[in-house]
Amino acid sequence: DTAVSQTPKYLVTQMGNDKSIKCEQNLGHDTMYWYKQDSKKFLKIMFSYNNKELIINETVPNRFSPKSPDKAHLNLHINSLELGDSAVYFCASSPSLTGRYGYTFGSGTRLTVV
Amino acid sequence: AQTVTQSQPEMSVQEAETVTLSCTYDTSENNYYLFWYKQPPSRQMILVIRQEAYKQQNATENRFSVNFQKAAKSFSLKISDSQLGDTAMYFCAFIQSNFGNEKLTFGTGTRLTIIP
């Protein structure tokens, strides 16, 4: 029983395409996140949602649009993909906004834009 | 803004030895939490250990322990009796929990290799 599951695990696509990454958690957590890990392994938050409400929206290009149909799901849609979007994208969840117990991460989606 | 610094990009140690990974952070707040995450080659992010800033006692989890020095804003991870499975990237992370909309901020990571 995977706690935070992301699909797909790998995604290879051409520049200009639109793609989505799906995330689901079965932990009953209220808060979900998207992080981007670049080629140097640096992890940076992109978005957070709490009970379907957008809480954090970092300086991310508006080609990236998160959607949370319910508190167990947080999907990431990316329009007009660029070479610089190539990275590993992690979904994560935590019991509450405070994050005091840390986050539970999915296994990541490696996006390669060619 | 909070920052987390890991000054050791890479480390290596012989199997069964003890290794310490360094982490410093910067904050003006008093209420926060610190974490170490492990990322093995499988890419999964695994929570190793957690420390609450208001607790003076250092956290321990089996072979993993921390040295938390609040005044110095230092949070190092000690791995005892290192095993081959400890080979991974290790990330120090920080979150303050005053306002309910905080985010987990990561350091740049330390790549640890355990040598057989």
Tab-separated table of C-alpha atoms in Angstrom:
chain	number	residue	atom	x	y	z
A	1	ASP	CA	0.000	0.000	0.000
A	2	THR	CA	1.872	3.023	-1.301
A	3	ALA	CA	1.299	6.058	0.927
A	4	VAL	CA	1.970	8.734	-1.719
A	5	SER	CA	1.850	7.512	-5.290
A	6	GLN	CA	2.790	9.447	-8.398
A	7	THR	CA	2.230	8.556	-12.016
A	8	PRO	CA	4.011	8.290	-14.294
A	9	LYS	CA	7.461	7.544	-12.856
A	10	TYR	CA	9.151	8.569	-16.086
A	11	LEU	CA	7.986	10.989	-18.733
A	12	VAL	CA	9.844	11.827	-21.935
A	13	THR	CA	8.247	14.421	-24.187
A	14	GLN	CA	9.029	16.999	-26.815
A	15	MET	CA	9.276	20.734	-26.316
A	16	GLY	CA	5.971	22.495	-26.637
A	17	ASN	CA	3.865	19.567	-25.496
A	18	ASP	CA	1.453	19.605	-22.555
A	19	LYS	CA	1.719	16.920	-19.885
A	20	SER	CA	0.245	16.033	-16.512
A	21	ILE	CA	1.583	14.261	-13.440
A	22	LYS	CA	-0.865	12.712	-11.017
A	23	CYS	CA	-0.470	12.290	-7.267
A	24	GLU	CA	-2.602	10.480	-4.717
A	25	GLN	CA	-2.113	9.934	-0.994
A	26	ASN	CA	-3.937	7.411	1.178
A	27	LEU	CA	-2.680	8.726	4.507
A	28	GLY	CA	-5.660	10.936	5.245
A	29	HIS	CA	-3.381	13.989	5.247
A	30	ASP	CA	-4.826	17.471	4.786
A	31	THR	CA	-1.900	19.100	2.995
A	32	MET	CA	-0.155	18.206	-0.242
A	33	TYR	CA	2.845	19.689	-2.049
A	34	TRP	CA	4.763	19.718	-5.296
A	35	TYR	CA	8.553	20.000	-5.202
A	36	LYS	CA	11.022	20.239	-8.079
A	37	GLN	CA	14.465	18.627	-7.824
A	38	ASP	CA	16.916	19.995	-10.370
A	39	SER	CA	19.955	18.350	-11.912
A	40	LYS	CA	22.083	19.381	-8.913
A	41	LYS	CA	19.623	17.625	-6.587
A	42	PHE	CA	18.332	20.879	-5.103
A	43	LEU	CA	14.733	20.573	-3.870
A	44	LYS	CA	12.475	23.589	-4.136
A	45	ILE	CA	8.811	23.892	-3.310
A	46	MET	CA	6.423	24.834	-6.086
A	47	PHE	CA	2.931	24.612	-4.597
A	48	SER	CA	1.053	23.525	-1.520
A	49	TYR	CA	-2.638	22.784	-1.056
A	50	ASN	CA	-4.618	22.337	2.118
A	51	ASN	CA	-8.017	20.679	1.802
A	52	LYS	CA	-8.171	21.616	-1.897
A	53	GLU	CA	-7.210	25.245	-1.212
A	54	LEU	CA	-4.024	26.709	-2.718
A	55	ILE	CA	-1.751	27.896	0.086
A	56	ILE	CA	1.718	28.335	-1.396
A	57	ASN	CA	2.442	29.349	-4.959
A	58	GLU	CA	6.149	30.009	-5.340
A	59	THR	CA	7.545	31.937	-8.279
A	60	VAL	CA	6.650	29.254	-10.753
A	61	PRO	CA	5.852	30.038	-14.417
A	62	ASN	CA	2.124	30.081	-15.023
A	63	ARG	CA	2.624	27.231	-17.489
A	64	PHE	CA	2.489	25.092	-14.346
A	65	SER	CA	-1.014	24.647	-12.988
A	66	PRO	CA	-1.812	22.470	-9.995
A	67	LYS	CA	-5.257	21.028	-9.467
A	68	SER	CA	-6.664	19.399	-6.349
A	69	PRO	CA	-10.038	17.732	-6.957
A	70	ASP	CA	-10.100	16.504	-3.348
A	71	LYS	CA	-7.690	16.474	-0.448
A	72	ALA	CA	-6.280	13.078	-1.430
A	73	HIS	CA	-5.248	14.163	-4.921
A	74	LEU	CA	-2.963	16.859	-6.273
A	75	ASN	CA	-2.156	16.861	-9.964
A	76	LEU	CA	0.326	19.001	-11.857
A	77	HIS	CA	-0.318	20.105	-15.409
A	78	ILE	CA	2.445	21.675	-17.447
A	79	ASN	CA	1.765	23.554	-20.684
A	80	SER	CA	4.203	24.301	-23.484
A	81	LEU	CA	7.039	22.295	-22.000
A	82	GLU	CA	10.541	23.753	-22.214
A	83	LEU	CA	13.975	22.124	-21.970
A	84	GLY	CA	14.491	23.773	-18.572
A	85	ASP	CA	11.486	21.938	-17.174
A	86	SER	CA	13.487	18.710	-17.210
A	87	ALA	CA	13.767	17.648	-13.569
A	88	VAL	CA	12.389	15.233	-11.013
A	89	TYR	CA	9.041	16.326	-9.605
A	90	PHE	CA	8.044	15.111	-6.174
A	91	CYS	CA	4.613	15.076	-4.637
A	92	ALA	CA	4.433	15.073	-0.846
A	93	SER	CA	1.845	15.234	1.913
A	94	SER	CA	1.684	16.124	5.603
A	95	PRO	CA	-0.999	15.771	8.255
A	96	SER	CA	-1.468	19.521	8.523
A	97	LEU	CA	-0.227	22.898	7.318
A	98	THR	CA	2.287	23.108	10.130
A	99	GLY	CA	4.411	20.334	8.664
A	100	ARG	CA	5.815	19.652	12.114
A	101	TYR	CA	6.002	15.909	11.505
A	102	GLY	CA	7.735	16.292	8.177
A	103	TYR	CA	6.433	15.351	4.781
A	104	THR	CA	5.839	11.952	3.209
A	105	PHE	CA	7.130	11.956	-0.345
A	106	GLY	CA	6.141	10.047	-3.435
A	107	SER	CA	8.813	8.300	-5.470
A	108	GLY	CA	9.107	11.158	-7.938
A	109	THR	CA	8.477	11.641	-11.648
A	110	ARG	CA	11.503	12.140	-13.858
A	111	LEU	CA	10.483	14.501	-16.638
A	112	THR	CA	12.764	14.773	-19.639
A	113	VAL	CA	11.983	17.369	-22.290
A	114	VAL	CA	13.742	16.823	-25.624
B	1	ALA	CA	13.921	33.897	4.681
B	2	GLN	CA	15.158	30.698	6.234
B	3	THR	CA	18.257	29.111	4.748
B	4	VAL	CA	19.781	25.702	5.289
B	5	THR	CA	23.451	25.099	4.554
B	6	GLN	CA	25.205	21.785	4.100
B	7	SER	CA	28.883	22.488	3.621
B	8	GLN	CA	29.977	18.957	2.688
B	9	PRO	CA	28.931	18.133	-0.891
B	10	GLU	CA	30.434	14.646	-0.687
B	11	MET	CA	31.716	12.303	1.997
B	12	SER	CA	32.885	8.723	2.087
B	13	VAL	CA	33.572	6.358	4.954
B	14	GLN	CA	34.475	2.729	5.442
B	15	GLU	CA	31.723	0.315	6.318
B	16	ALA	CA	31.145	-0.027	10.098
B	17	GLU	CA	32.708	3.354	10.821
B	18	THR	CA	30.934	6.418	12.178
B	19	VAL	CA	30.289	9.487	10.051
B	20	THR	CA	28.903	12.930	10.867
B	21	LEU	CA	27.129	15.147	8.340
B	22	SER	CA	26.955	18.864	9.046
B	23	CYS	CA	24.046	21.259	8.712
B	24	THR	CA	23.544	24.850	9.759
B	25	TYR	CA	20.441	26.970	9.378
B	26	ASP	CA	19.417	30.543	9.740
B	27	THR	CA	16.210	31.728	11.349
B	28	SER	CA	15.032	34.456	13.691
B	29	GLU	CA	12.193	32.316	14.974
B	30	ASN	CA	12.164	30.243	18.131
B	31	ASN	CA	9.629	27.558	17.219
B	32	TYR	CA	10.703	25.245	14.414
B	33	TYR	CA	11.467	21.672	13.448
B	34	LEU	CA	14.486	20.101	11.813
B	35	PHE	CA	14.749	16.936	9.757
B	36	TRP	CA	17.201	14.725	7.954
B	37	TYR	CA	16.019	12.995	4.809
B	38	LYS	CA	17.794	10.234	2.931
B	39	GLN	CA	17.572	9.836	-0.845
B	40	PRO	CA	19.109	6.543	-2.035
B	41	PRO	CA	19.695	5.835	-5.737
B	42	SER	CA	16.075	4.655	-5.915
B	43	ARG	CA	15.156	8.376	-5.681
B	44	GLN	CA	12.718	7.894	-2.816
B	45	MET	CA	12.862	10.579	-0.103
B	46	ILE	CA	12.930	8.874	3.301
B	47	LEU	CA	12.579	10.658	6.625
B	48	VAL	CA	15.478	9.601	8.837
B	49	ILE	CA	15.090	11.684	11.967
B	50	ARG	CA	13.202	14.683	13.364
B	51	GLN	CA	14.079	17.236	16.034
B	52	GLU	CA	11.805	19.731	17.751
B	53	ALA	CA	13.599	22.994	18.487
B	54	TYR	CA	12.064	23.391	21.930
B	55	LYS	CA	13.470	20.043	23.056
B	56	GLN	CA	17.037	20.108	24.315
B	57	GLN	CA	17.410	16.338	24.120
B	58	ASN	CA	18.972	15.142	20.894
B	59	ALA	CA	16.807	12.817	18.802
B	60	THR	CA	17.965	9.273	18.091
B	61	GLU	CA	16.662	6.565	15.765
B	62	ASN	CA	18.630	3.345	16.039
B	63	ARG	CA	22.047	4.030	14.411
B	64	PHE	CA	21.102	7.630	13.573
B	65	SER	CA	21.425	10.468	16.059
B	66	VAL	CA	21.658	14.226	15.890
B	67	ASN	CA	23.701	16.862	17.649
B	68	PHE	CA	21.347	19.831	17.937
B	69	GLN	CA	23.012	23.074	19.032
B	70	LYS	CA	20.255	25.676	19.050
B	71	ALA	CA	22.397	28.683	19.917
B	72	ALA	CA	24.851	27.830	17.162
B	73	LYS	CA	21.995	26.944	14.766
B	74	SER	CA	23.653	23.651	14.017
B	75	PHE	CA	22.028	20.282	13.387
B	76	SER	CA	24.454	17.492	12.505
B	77	LEU	CA	23.594	13.863	11.771
B	78	LYS	CA	25.717	11.023	13.129
B	79	ILE	CA	25.501	7.606	11.546
B	80	SER	CA	27.045	4.861	13.659
B	81	ASP	CA	28.163	1.459	12.403
B	82	SER	CA	27.617	2.596	8.833
B	83	GLN	CA	26.219	0.067	6.382
B	84	LEU	CA	26.345	-0.194	2.600
B	85	GLY	CA	22.644	0.633	2.503
B	86	ASP	CA	23.407	4.033	4.018
B	87	THR	CA	24.897	5.128	0.692
B	88	ALA	CA	22.630	7.986	-0.399
B	89	MET	CA	22.143	11.726	-0.642
B	90	TYR	CA	21.306	13.203	2.746
B	91	PHE	CA	19.292	16.394	3.021
B	92	CYS	CA	18.902	18.580	6.055
B	93	ALA	CA	15.537	20.366	6.165
B	94	PHE	CA	13.886	23.053	8.266
B	95	ILE	CA	10.346	24.227	8.858
B	96	GLN	CA	9.027	26.840	11.210
B	97	SER	CA	5.508	26.288	12.405
B	98	ASN	CA	4.092	29.563	13.575
B	99	PHE	CA	1.681	30.563	10.882
B	100	GLY	CA	0.459	27.351	9.331
B	101	ASN	CA	1.568	28.136	5.816
B	102	GLU	CA	5.231	27.343	6.112
B	103	LYS	CA	7.237	25.159	3.811
B	104	LEU	CA	9.944	22.584	4.295
B	105	THR	CA	13.218	24.172	3.166
B	106	PHE	CA	16.046	21.866	2.160
B	107	GLY	CA	19.812	22.183	2.127
B	108	THR	CA	21.824	21.307	-0.964
B	109	GLY	CA	22.557	17.794	0.233
B	110	THR	CA	25.575	15.654	1.074
B	111	ARG	CA	26.350	12.627	-1.066
B	112	LEU	CA	27.500	9.878	1.309
B	113	THR	CA	29.266	6.779	0.035
B	114	ILE	CA	29.900	3.801	2.280
B	115	ILE	CA	32.964	1.878	1.115
B	116	PRO	CA	32.982	-1.916	1.573
